[in-house]
XYZ file of C-alpha atoms in Angstrom:
664
model
C 0.000 0.000 0.000
C 1.337 3.424 -0.931
C -0.561 6.560 0.042
C 0.107 10.153 -0.947
C -0.499 12.698 1.795
C -3.208 15.358 1.399
C -2.115 18.997 0.864
C -1.921 20.404 4.404
C -0.373 17.270 5.862
C 2.129 17.214 3.034
C 2.991 20.876 3.651
C 3.556 20.301 7.359
C 5.699 17.262 6.647
C 7.757 19.157 4.095
C 8.645 21.738 6.745
C 10.485 19.387 9.102
C 8.005 16.672 9.931
C 7.273 18.170 13.357
C 4.321 20.277 14.462
C 5.966 23.726 14.375
C 3.695 24.947 11.577
C 0.377 24.179 13.256
C 0.095 27.340 15.445
C 0.427 29.478 12.308
C -2.533 27.891 10.547
C -5.831 29.748 10.388
C -8.902 28.253 12.037
C -10.259 27.324 8.624
C -6.989 25.577 7.742
C -7.057 23.660 11.013
C -10.584 22.487 10.283
C -9.454 21.349 6.839
C -6.477 19.615 8.438
C -8.834 17.857 10.858
C -10.687 16.328 7.919
C -7.413 15.318 6.269
C -6.339 13.616 9.475
C -9.587 11.687 9.717
C -9.349 10.557 6.099
C -5.758 9.405 6.606
C -6.525 7.540 9.839
C -9.617 5.817 8.425
C -7.764 4.745 5.281
C -4.769 3.260 7.093
C -6.743 1.551 9.863
C -9.119 0.041 7.294
C -6.081 -1.713 5.801
C -3.961 -2.396 8.908
C -6.490 -2.615 11.710
C -6.094 -0.592 14.883
C -7.808 1.713 17.355
C -10.027 3.780 15.106
C -12.883 5.244 17.154
C -10.717 6.664 19.989
C -8.380 8.426 17.554
C -11.187 9.924 15.465
C -12.634 11.443 18.625
C -9.577 13.542 19.548
C -8.550 15.095 16.216
C -9.560 18.651 17.166
C -8.147 18.253 20.674
C -4.801 17.156 19.213
C -4.701 20.175 16.899
C -5.521 22.510 19.787
C -2.795 21.011 21.982
C -0.204 21.399 19.234
C -1.357 24.983 18.648
C -0.872 25.960 22.295
C 2.100 23.849 23.434
C 5.558 22.970 22.105
C 5.350 19.187 21.786
C 9.099 18.655 22.109
C 9.470 20.863 25.154
C 6.097 20.483 26.904
C 5.302 16.837 27.703
C 1.824 15.729 26.642
C 1.037 12.215 27.867
C -1.796 10.262 26.274
C -3.307 7.776 28.684
C -3.395 4.236 27.213
C -2.476 5.600 23.765
C -5.468 4.238 21.855
C -6.218 7.803 20.759
C -2.701 8.718 19.635
C -2.965 8.341 15.843
C -3.553 12.065 15.084
C -0.652 12.827 17.410
C 1.639 10.429 15.576
C 0.773 11.873 12.176
C 1.373 15.456 13.321
C 4.620 14.762 15.200
C 6.883 13.557 12.433
C 5.359 10.234 11.428
C 2.958 11.196 8.642
C 5.063 9.629 5.902
C 5.360 6.373 7.896
C 1.799 6.189 9.134
C 0.900 3.520 6.583
C 3.297 1.183 8.469
C 1.154 1.494 11.618
C 1.275 -1.703 13.728
C 3.301 -3.561 11.091
C 6.533 -5.284 12.066
C 9.305 -2.703 11.689
C 6.750 0.101 11.347
C 5.459 2.603 13.851
C 3.770 1.378 17.013
C 0.086 1.774 17.736
C 1.040 3.472 21.014
C 3.334 6.369 21.991
C 6.943 5.202 22.354
C 9.827 7.245 23.733
C 12.225 5.741 21.209
C 9.957 6.621 18.279
C 9.723 10.422 18.546
C 11.069 13.277 20.700
C 7.420 14.260 21.128
C 6.553 10.957 22.830
C 7.695 11.791 26.347
C 6.253 8.677 27.991
C 5.419 5.215 26.695
C 1.923 3.905 27.378
C -0.353 0.972 26.601
C -2.162 0.204 29.860
C -4.826 2.489 31.312
C -4.782 5.092 34.088
C -1.020 5.809 34.138
C -0.907 9.299 32.597
C -1.657 11.483 35.622
C 0.959 9.742 37.789
C 3.605 10.078 35.081
C 2.685 13.700 34.392
C 2.834 14.571 38.089
C 6.274 12.982 38.289
C 7.428 15.111 35.365
C 5.965 18.242 36.968
C 7.838 17.536 40.205
C 11.051 16.920 38.231
C 10.530 20.225 36.398
C 10.172 22.132 39.648
C 13.205 20.451 41.206
C 15.269 21.343 38.131
C 13.961 24.894 38.017
C 12.279 24.418 34.627
C 9.192 26.145 33.282
C 7.709 23.686 30.783
C 4.031 22.795 30.827
C 3.048 19.196 31.586
C -0.268 17.782 30.390
C -1.998 14.430 30.830
C -4.862 13.467 28.514
C -7.040 10.796 30.101
C -10.389 9.321 29.101
C -13.375 9.010 31.383
C -13.010 5.229 31.228
C -9.385 5.297 32.385
C -10.308 7.790 35.087
C -12.266 5.044 36.857
C -8.964 3.263 37.509
C -7.640 3.485 41.038
C -4.171 4.555 39.867
C -5.599 7.672 38.205
C -7.606 8.612 41.287
C -4.570 8.103 43.517
C -2.604 10.439 41.256
C -5.326 13.102 41.295
C -5.379 12.933 45.080
C -1.598 13.420 45.198
C -1.651 16.190 42.588
C -4.256 18.155 44.495
C -2.347 17.751 47.727
C 0.987 18.829 46.243
C -0.453 21.766 44.303
C 2.067 21.505 41.455
C 1.431 23.255 38.147
C -0.145 20.528 36.030
C -2.873 20.233 33.393
C -5.137 17.195 33.237
C -7.467 16.960 30.245
C -10.462 14.706 30.765
C -11.500 13.345 27.362
C -15.112 12.525 28.170
C -16.765 10.420 25.474
C -18.921 8.313 27.787
C -16.973 5.138 27.049
C -13.766 3.273 27.753
C -13.728 0.256 25.454
C -17.260 -0.810 26.177
C -19.818 1.299 28.012
C -18.455 2.869 31.177
C -19.490 1.529 34.563
C -19.461 2.768 38.145
C -20.484 5.781 40.175
C -17.848 8.121 38.721
C -19.116 7.444 35.220
C -22.690 8.116 36.331
C -21.548 11.326 38.002
C -19.805 12.573 34.865
C -22.812 11.775 32.704
C -24.988 14.191 34.669
C -25.435 17.281 32.545
C -27.867 19.548 34.342
C -28.499 22.709 32.323
C -28.273 26.154 33.857
C -32.043 26.442 33.366
C -32.587 23.197 35.256
C -30.393 24.334 38.144
C -32.192 27.681 38.370
C -35.590 25.992 38.323
C -34.497 23.698 41.154
C -33.158 26.698 43.108
C -36.456 28.550 42.759
C -38.453 25.551 43.961
C -36.151 25.096 46.943
C -36.427 28.827 47.700
C -40.210 28.673 47.733
C -40.085 25.632 49.987
C -37.705 27.307 52.438
C -39.804 30.518 52.621
C -42.784 28.416 53.635
C -41.014 27.122 56.744
C -42.534 28.969 59.752
C -40.299 31.465 61.628
C -36.945 30.342 60.179
C -37.756 30.258 56.452
C -36.153 33.627 55.599
C -33.049 32.740 57.635
C -32.694 29.424 55.773
C -32.970 31.157 52.405
C -30.414 33.810 53.362
C -27.969 31.133 54.552
C -28.258 29.236 51.296
C -27.795 32.424 49.239
C -24.568 33.190 51.104
C -23.353 29.720 50.101
C -24.523 30.040 46.500
C -21.135 29.116 45.085
C -21.123 25.867 47.015
C -24.727 25.263 45.988
C -23.875 25.632 42.290
C -20.829 23.417 42.559
C -22.972 20.588 43.890
C -24.680 20.378 40.516
C -21.560 20.468 38.321
C -19.119 17.686 37.424
C -16.344 19.881 38.796
C -17.356 19.145 42.378
C -15.453 15.864 42.274
C -12.180 17.449 41.177
C -12.473 20.523 43.364
C -12.695 18.068 46.267
C -9.268 16.792 45.216
C -7.925 20.366 45.317
C -7.804 20.647 41.524
C -9.233 23.625 39.635
C -11.976 22.594 37.231
C -12.725 24.118 33.811
C -15.537 22.907 31.608
C -17.192 21.053 30.169
C -15.949 22.236 26.755
C -16.940 21.067 23.271
C -14.032 18.834 22.278
C -14.635 19.395 18.572
C -14.503 23.216 18.677
C -10.842 24.059 18.017
C -11.147 27.758 18.876
C -12.818 27.089 22.232
C -10.295 24.399 23.065
C -7.394 26.753 22.360
C -8.891 29.506 24.535
C -9.387 27.170 27.469
C -5.925 25.636 27.086
C -4.384 29.119 27.094
C -6.302 29.871 30.284
C -5.190 26.619 31.895
C -1.510 27.087 31.090
C -1.214 30.352 33.052
C -2.503 28.841 36.295
C 0.148 27.958 38.874
C -1.815 25.047 40.335
C -3.259 21.768 39.055
C -6.193 22.217 36.707
C -8.562 19.769 35.032
C -10.049 20.717 31.671
C -13.194 18.690 31.013
C -13.593 18.095 27.264
C -16.590 16.341 25.734
C -15.923 14.414 22.527
C -17.663 11.857 20.347
C -15.874 8.565 19.856
C -15.613 7.658 16.164
C -16.468 11.182 14.966
C -16.315 11.606 11.212
C -16.903 7.972 10.228
C -20.550 6.958 10.485
C -20.057 3.223 11.209
C -17.690 4.100 14.082
C -20.056 6.730 15.479
C -22.919 4.236 15.408
C -20.907 1.395 16.953
C -17.920 2.862 18.820
C -17.317 -0.306 20.863
C -16.797 -2.404 17.747
C -14.547 0.233 16.179
C -12.564 0.831 19.371
C -10.032 -1.745 18.223
C -10.794 -3.428 14.931
C -9.104 -5.678 12.387
C -9.140 -4.815 8.686
C -12.492 -3.615 7.396
C -14.201 -2.485 4.217
C -13.982 1.300 4.014
C -17.375 1.757 2.370
C -19.459 -0.551 4.548
C -17.448 -0.739 7.770
C -17.714 -4.533 7.719
C -14.749 -6.574 8.906
C -12.812 -8.470 6.275
C -13.063 -12.140 7.217
C -9.532 -13.100 6.174
C -7.397 -10.371 7.741
C -3.954 -9.636 6.397
C -1.394 -9.629 7.903
C -3.099 -10.434 11.236
C -4.297 -13.808 12.500
C -7.310 -12.341 14.269
C -9.644 -15.175 13.310
C -13.357 -14.538 13.195
C -15.815 -17.221 14.221
C -14.800 -20.178 16.412
C -11.742 -19.886 18.622
C -10.509 -19.953 22.195
C -12.530 -16.934 23.344
C -15.877 -18.191 21.956
C -15.082 -21.649 23.369
C -14.493 -20.131 26.800
C -17.675 -18.051 26.575
C -19.894 -20.991 25.666
C -18.272 -23.300 28.232
C -18.722 -20.732 30.996
C -22.403 -20.326 30.150
C -22.920 -24.092 29.971
C -21.318 -24.530 33.391
C -23.287 -21.618 34.855
C -26.499 -23.377 33.817
C -25.434 -26.236 36.076
C -24.021 -24.199 38.964
C -25.749 -21.070 40.255
C -22.677 -20.183 42.310
C -20.711 -19.163 39.204
C -20.244 -15.391 38.844
C -18.365 -13.825 35.907
C -16.179 -10.759 36.463
C -14.352 -8.722 33.837
C -12.529 -5.382 33.738
C -14.049 -3.239 30.970
C -13.660 -6.063 28.434
C -16.955 -8.007 28.171
C -16.703 -8.275 24.389
C -12.989 -9.032 24.221
C -13.164 -11.754 26.875
C -16.436 -13.223 25.629
C -18.199 -12.587 28.932
C -20.811 -10.470 27.141
C -22.510 -13.802 26.331
C -22.650 -14.558 30.064
C -23.911 -11.033 30.750
C -26.834 -11.575 28.383
C -27.811 -14.931 29.856
C -27.046 -14.311 33.540
C -27.124 -10.521 34.098
C -27.482 -10.786 37.877
C -24.314 -12.904 38.069
C -22.183 -10.681 35.843
C -19.968 -7.832 37.077
C -17.966 -5.409 34.936
C -15.708 -3.475 37.309
C -14.324 -1.094 34.680
C -10.581 -0.600 34.382
C -9.966 -1.842 37.924
C -8.156 -5.169 37.795
C -7.028 -5.085 41.424
C -10.586 -4.503 42.565
C -11.827 -7.305 40.290
C -9.595 -9.858 42.006
C -10.393 -8.850 45.580
C -14.082 -8.606 44.717
C -13.809 -12.195 43.489
C -12.080 -13.152 46.737
C -15.003 -11.748 48.705
C -17.481 -13.673 46.579
C -15.502 -16.891 47.041
C -15.285 -16.344 50.791
C -19.088 -16.451 50.910
C -19.495 -19.632 48.904
C -19.634 -18.403 45.309
C -17.442 -19.599 42.424
C -16.163 -16.429 40.727
C -14.507 -16.545 37.306
C -12.258 -13.545 36.585
C -11.791 -13.132 32.820
C -9.067 -10.604 32.001
C -6.375 -10.385 29.334
C -3.059 -11.797 30.504
C -1.222 -8.475 30.208
C -3.813 -6.647 32.325
C -4.032 -9.236 35.091
C -0.373 -8.436 35.853
C -1.707 -5.308 37.545
C -3.430 -7.395 40.232
C -0.532 -9.645 41.233
C -0.580 -8.593 44.878
C -4.311 -9.242 45.134
C -3.896 -12.704 43.581
C -1.280 -13.574 46.205
C -2.618 -11.774 49.270
C -6.384 -11.870 48.860
C -6.940 -15.123 46.956
C -4.109 -17.626 47.225
C -2.981 -16.917 50.773
C -6.552 -17.626 51.865
C -6.919 -20.618 49.508
C -10.101 -19.180 47.998
C -11.639 -20.915 44.961
C -11.300 -18.149 42.376
C -10.766 -19.155 38.741
C -8.674 -16.780 36.630
C -9.123 -16.986 32.854
C -6.265 -15.247 31.072
C -7.229 -14.510 27.482
C -4.624 -13.282 24.957
C -1.849 -15.316 26.596
C 1.384 -15.462 24.625
C 1.823 -13.308 21.528
C -1.068 -11.030 20.597
C 0.320 -9.422 17.449
C 0.129 -5.826 16.327
C -0.514 -4.220 19.732
C 3.014 -5.184 20.694
C 4.987 -5.410 23.942
C 2.461 -3.658 26.177
C -0.148 -6.258 25.258
C 1.689 -9.561 24.748
C 0.842 -12.082 27.459
C 4.485 -13.099 27.630
C 5.031 -13.497 31.364
C 1.996 -15.158 32.956
C 3.357 -18.694 33.297
C 6.376 -17.283 35.124
C 4.585 -15.127 37.664
C 1.613 -17.428 38.142
C 3.628 -20.552 38.893
C 5.559 -18.705 41.595
C 2.405 -18.431 43.738
C 1.865 -21.259 46.274
C -1.402 -23.144 45.986
C -2.361 -21.781 42.562
C -2.996 -24.351 39.831
C -1.903 -23.177 36.370
C -3.401 -24.842 33.297
C -2.691 -24.261 29.584
C -5.272 -25.979 27.326
C -4.040 -27.033 23.885
C -7.274 -26.448 21.943
C -10.856 -25.257 22.275
C -12.365 -28.538 23.470
C -9.530 -28.998 25.933
C -10.313 -25.521 27.261
C -13.875 -26.641 28.062
C -12.616 -29.515 30.185
C -9.901 -27.415 31.818
C -12.451 -24.775 32.840
C -14.786 -27.392 34.299
C -11.862 -28.951 36.162
C -10.710 -25.606 37.556
C -14.195 -24.816 38.834
C -14.409 -28.221 40.502
C -11.358 -27.492 42.652
C -11.841 -26.041 46.103
C -8.778 -23.895 45.473
C -7.567 -21.077 43.201
C -6.759 -21.920 39.590
C -5.668 -20.079 36.444
C -6.235 -20.954 32.786
C -4.234 -19.248 30.061
C -5.168 -19.411 26.401
C -4.184 -17.458 23.286
C -5.831 -15.144 20.826
C -7.459 -16.783 17.814
C -8.018 -20.497 17.345
C -5.887 -23.596 17.658
C -6.179 -25.038 14.127
C -5.794 -28.381 15.873
C -9.495 -29.156 15.528
C -11.451 -29.198 12.254
C -13.490 -26.051 11.669
C -16.699 -28.062 11.354
C -16.319 -29.302 14.947
C -15.745 -25.785 16.234
C -18.647 -24.435 14.206
C -20.970 -27.093 15.630
C -19.824 -26.178 19.133
C -20.451 -22.510 18.477
C -23.969 -23.276 17.264
C -24.816 -25.184 20.436
C -23.969 -28.779 19.498
C -21.353 -29.070 22.223
C -20.001 -32.067 24.095
C -20.316 -32.468 27.829
C -17.479 -31.912 30.278
C -14.782 -34.325 31.394
C -12.989 -33.538 34.641
C -9.252 -33.927 34.152
C -6.892 -35.462 36.725
C -4.898 -32.719 38.420
C -1.226 -32.602 37.486
C -1.546 -35.098 34.638
C -0.563 -34.525 31.028
C -1.145 -36.519 27.851
C 1.243 -38.208 25.437
C -0.276 -37.274 22.067
C 2.462 -38.835 19.872
C 4.756 -41.710 20.834
C 8.343 -41.935 19.587
C 11.709 -43.103 20.842
C 14.711 -40.798 20.483
C 13.334 -37.305 21.087
C 10.496 -36.123 23.317
C 8.926 -32.709 22.855
C 7.205 -31.393 25.987
C 4.890 -28.470 25.326
C 1.893 -26.585 26.673
C -0.946 -24.722 25.028
C -0.999 -23.829 21.359
C 2.543 -25.138 20.879
C 1.360 -28.737 21.328
C -0.297 -28.580 17.910
C 2.768 -26.998 16.304
C 5.019 -29.659 17.818
C 2.699 -32.425 16.575
C 2.708 -31.073 13.031
C 6.497 -30.680 12.995
C 6.908 -34.233 14.350
C 4.595 -35.648 11.686
C 6.608 -33.887 8.984
C 9.816 -35.476 10.252
C 8.220 -38.917 10.347
C 7.005 -38.450 6.768
C 10.480 -37.317 5.663
C 12.690 -39.805 7.518
C 10.516 -42.359 9.276
C 11.892 -41.244 12.646
C 9.149 -40.921 15.242
C 9.110 -38.230 17.905
C 7.180 -38.233 21.170
C 4.994 -35.204 21.878
C 3.787 -34.689 25.444
C 1.094 -32.158 26.311
C 1.931 -31.295 29.918
C -1.242 -29.174 30.217
C -0.519 -28.455 33.907
C 2.280 -25.983 34.494
C 1.495 -26.211 38.200
C 1.332 -28.787 39.627
C 3.579 -30.294 36.992
C 2.876 -33.854 35.836
C 6.113 -34.827 37.556
C 5.839 -38.606 37.335
C 5.150 -38.527 33.597
C 7.913 -36.010 32.899
C 10.487 -38.053 34.806
C 9.474 -41.266 33.029
C 9.711 -39.595 29.620
C 13.055 -38.011 30.499
C 14.479 -41.417 31.422
C 13.115 -42.975 28.225
C 14.468 -40.362 25.781
C 17.983 -39.123 25.172
C 16.836 -35.691 23.953
C 14.184 -33.326 25.261
C 12.759 -30.220 23.612
C 10.731 -27.926 25.891
C 8.310 -25.568 24.144
C 6.172 -22.695 25.454
C 4.905 -19.315 24.268
C 6.080 -17.569 27.413
C 9.328 -15.906 28.391
C 12.106 -18.440 28.868
C 12.785 -16.961 32.325
C 10.806 -18.862 34.941
C 8.047 -20.458 32.892
C 7.126 -24.031 31.944
C 10.545 -24.997 30.607
C 12.225 -23.608 33.722
C 9.895 -25.704 35.866
C 10.815 -28.867 33.934
C 14.536 -28.118 34.201
C 14.187 -27.596 37.955
C 12.431 -30.951 38.263
C 15.105 -32.727 36.216
C 17.883 -31.100 38.238
C 16.263 -32.148 41.510
C 16.203 -35.734 40.224
C 19.752 -35.786 38.773
C 18.495 -36.197 35.213
C 20.335 -33.358 33.495
C 23.666 -35.110 32.948
C 24.043 -36.789 29.596
C 20.846 -35.331 28.220
C 20.477 -33.126 25.166
C 17.934 -30.533 26.294
C 16.865 -27.529 24.251
C 14.238 -24.879 24.828
C 11.972 -22.999 22.431
C 10.418 -20.045 24.234
C 10.039 -16.296 24.001
C 13.296 -14.419 24.595
C 14.154 -12.662 27.827
C 13.276 -9.395 26.120
C 10.238 -7.390 25.053
C 8.864 -8.771 21.791
C 7.953 -6.000 19.295
C 4.693 -5.523 17.419
C 3.821 -7.346 14.222
C 1.581 -10.167 13.064
C 1.577 -13.236 15.304
C 2.745 -15.307 12.347
C 5.783 -13.101 11.841
C 6.558 -12.853 15.552
C 6.494 -16.635 15.960
C 8.908 -16.869 13.061
C 11.063 -14.181 14.689
C 11.150 -15.958 18.065
C 11.531 -19.494 16.717
C 8.111 -20.679 17.836
C 6.509 -21.436 14.486
C 6.202 -24.912 13.028
C 9.114 -24.469 10.610
C 11.560 -23.488 13.343
C 10.409 -26.314 15.598
C 10.834 -28.738 12.687
C 14.383 -27.491 12.054
C 15.281 -27.713 15.739
C 13.947 -31.265 16.006
C 15.925 -32.299 12.912
C 19.056 -30.752 14.380
C 18.588 -32.605 17.673
C 17.942 -35.919 15.920
C 20.950 -35.499 13.645
C 23.172 -34.760 16.651
C 22.302 -38.176 18.094
C 23.880 -39.883 15.088
C 27.339 -38.508 15.898
C 29.461 -41.147 17.690
C 29.565 -40.533 21.419
C 33.355 -39.903 21.567
C 33.120 -37.421 18.698
C 30.217 -35.628 20.333
C 32.186 -35.042 23.523
C 35.150 -33.595 21.628
C 37.482 -36.622 21.429
C 38.896 -38.012 18.167
C 36.729 -40.345 16.152
C 38.031 -43.922 16.152
């Protein structure tokens, strides 16, 4: 794909690629530029996929910020970064924007290494105010005078981290600007009391009418009516503030301005100029429309929050995305959703909890069928886990469905509130392993490592969709905490017709699995591959290729349980095979392969063995398609095939030659 830039964008890029020319544009030119930005974003995201609706909603706000502030000197931190596409285009990346989310191209999120205008890297929600406050404190300690701004959505503002930062900012009184981008949504519809509070929009007429009615009522009180009315009039400022969204922030000690139309560039600039001269923290409340400028996104902002490739004219997703592997139809997430609902039909104790991701985790199906047993906590993962602990302590069976990367935020609660008390909470970690184009902030690369370190927590990695059903049923049958991790997309291990039948309701029952027991799926002699999750299928296919090529048969063992390990089976297989290959889509530091090596070391089975590992590197994996990233990290079928061939060929070398001595 090759795209030519529209006139104003091209002119700005030709200057120096940075936003110096924006303040000099007329209002009419800025409005034209806003349309050019929307056209560019829609065109690229339609081809590459990405976060469309959030970025379309902040085009005018981005232009206003770049008109008032110096982006290289004055840090502007975008919370989460879903809305950063206009920012990227206007801060030196217009000519590379078509590479968005591609391997080797620009990231879908702000990155410090990508531009001098990206002062802080983001990807998870609710971090911006804390980071901005830290920068403001650093500025004051250094004697600087730059302006520091955090842009945070009303969804992210429900996160405890953001509220903690606002509390600190108000207490410290540092010069800081917080822009609340209020579009009434996070990813799905917002939840919680703060969201309800922000959605109140009493008009001045409504407030005055209420005042008049209260005045009449107070005058009618015998003897003290006039005194009551006079007292209230003296406190009129406090009375008014009770009916404005600003009350919440003023309580934090933060000046409040707004609400302001987030699509009126001139008004935004005036209010930003007013905010920048204040010597105390200020919150500018901006109201925007998510998806503005593209009708399908305005009508369905949740679907267009993050979307794979779609048809530009109709807004419909393209069923065979390129270059992503974001499969539509059957897959791990739909399998989890249907299994959870099937189990909830049998057990009224099951409660589903998610953190602002009912659609992404599949729990929206549960919400529809069992609304009284469904809880969306918003972007509050720590709260989700301790809420689940409370439910479990009173006899319920909570299931916490959160993406792997986001559950990291609740590690203390998993240890302290759930596992220490041995409470039967089931954690379902979607998007485990590589997730693709969202990159290092979203890969579920570490969960096996940090989960298996927790005493008393069972950790299970199902190999396919039907296995996931049985693993979930098994986890819920335990009177103890358990965690399932499963990847994005589908396994390809099962025929599509089976998955389609399951999705349509023709599903098998549940089989409870023995705890700490794996399954030998292929039997060989010289080499044993031990794997978990999606990599079982890849190992099986690579082993079958080798058998077809050379007749040499390889054992493939699906460990399934990362904790407790199937120790007896692993030790027996280790004694029966000269070579072992350990495979996992998790960092090589501390995960499944580390657990196996520890077991072998404890049983004196390392000496004389050829043991290799295929795992994610001890590094942050970049963004790109899952297919490309598996090739990059050696976890695709071709690399596993080559590694198995290499290990088998090494066994043919005479023993004395292999240890370095001369051949006879």
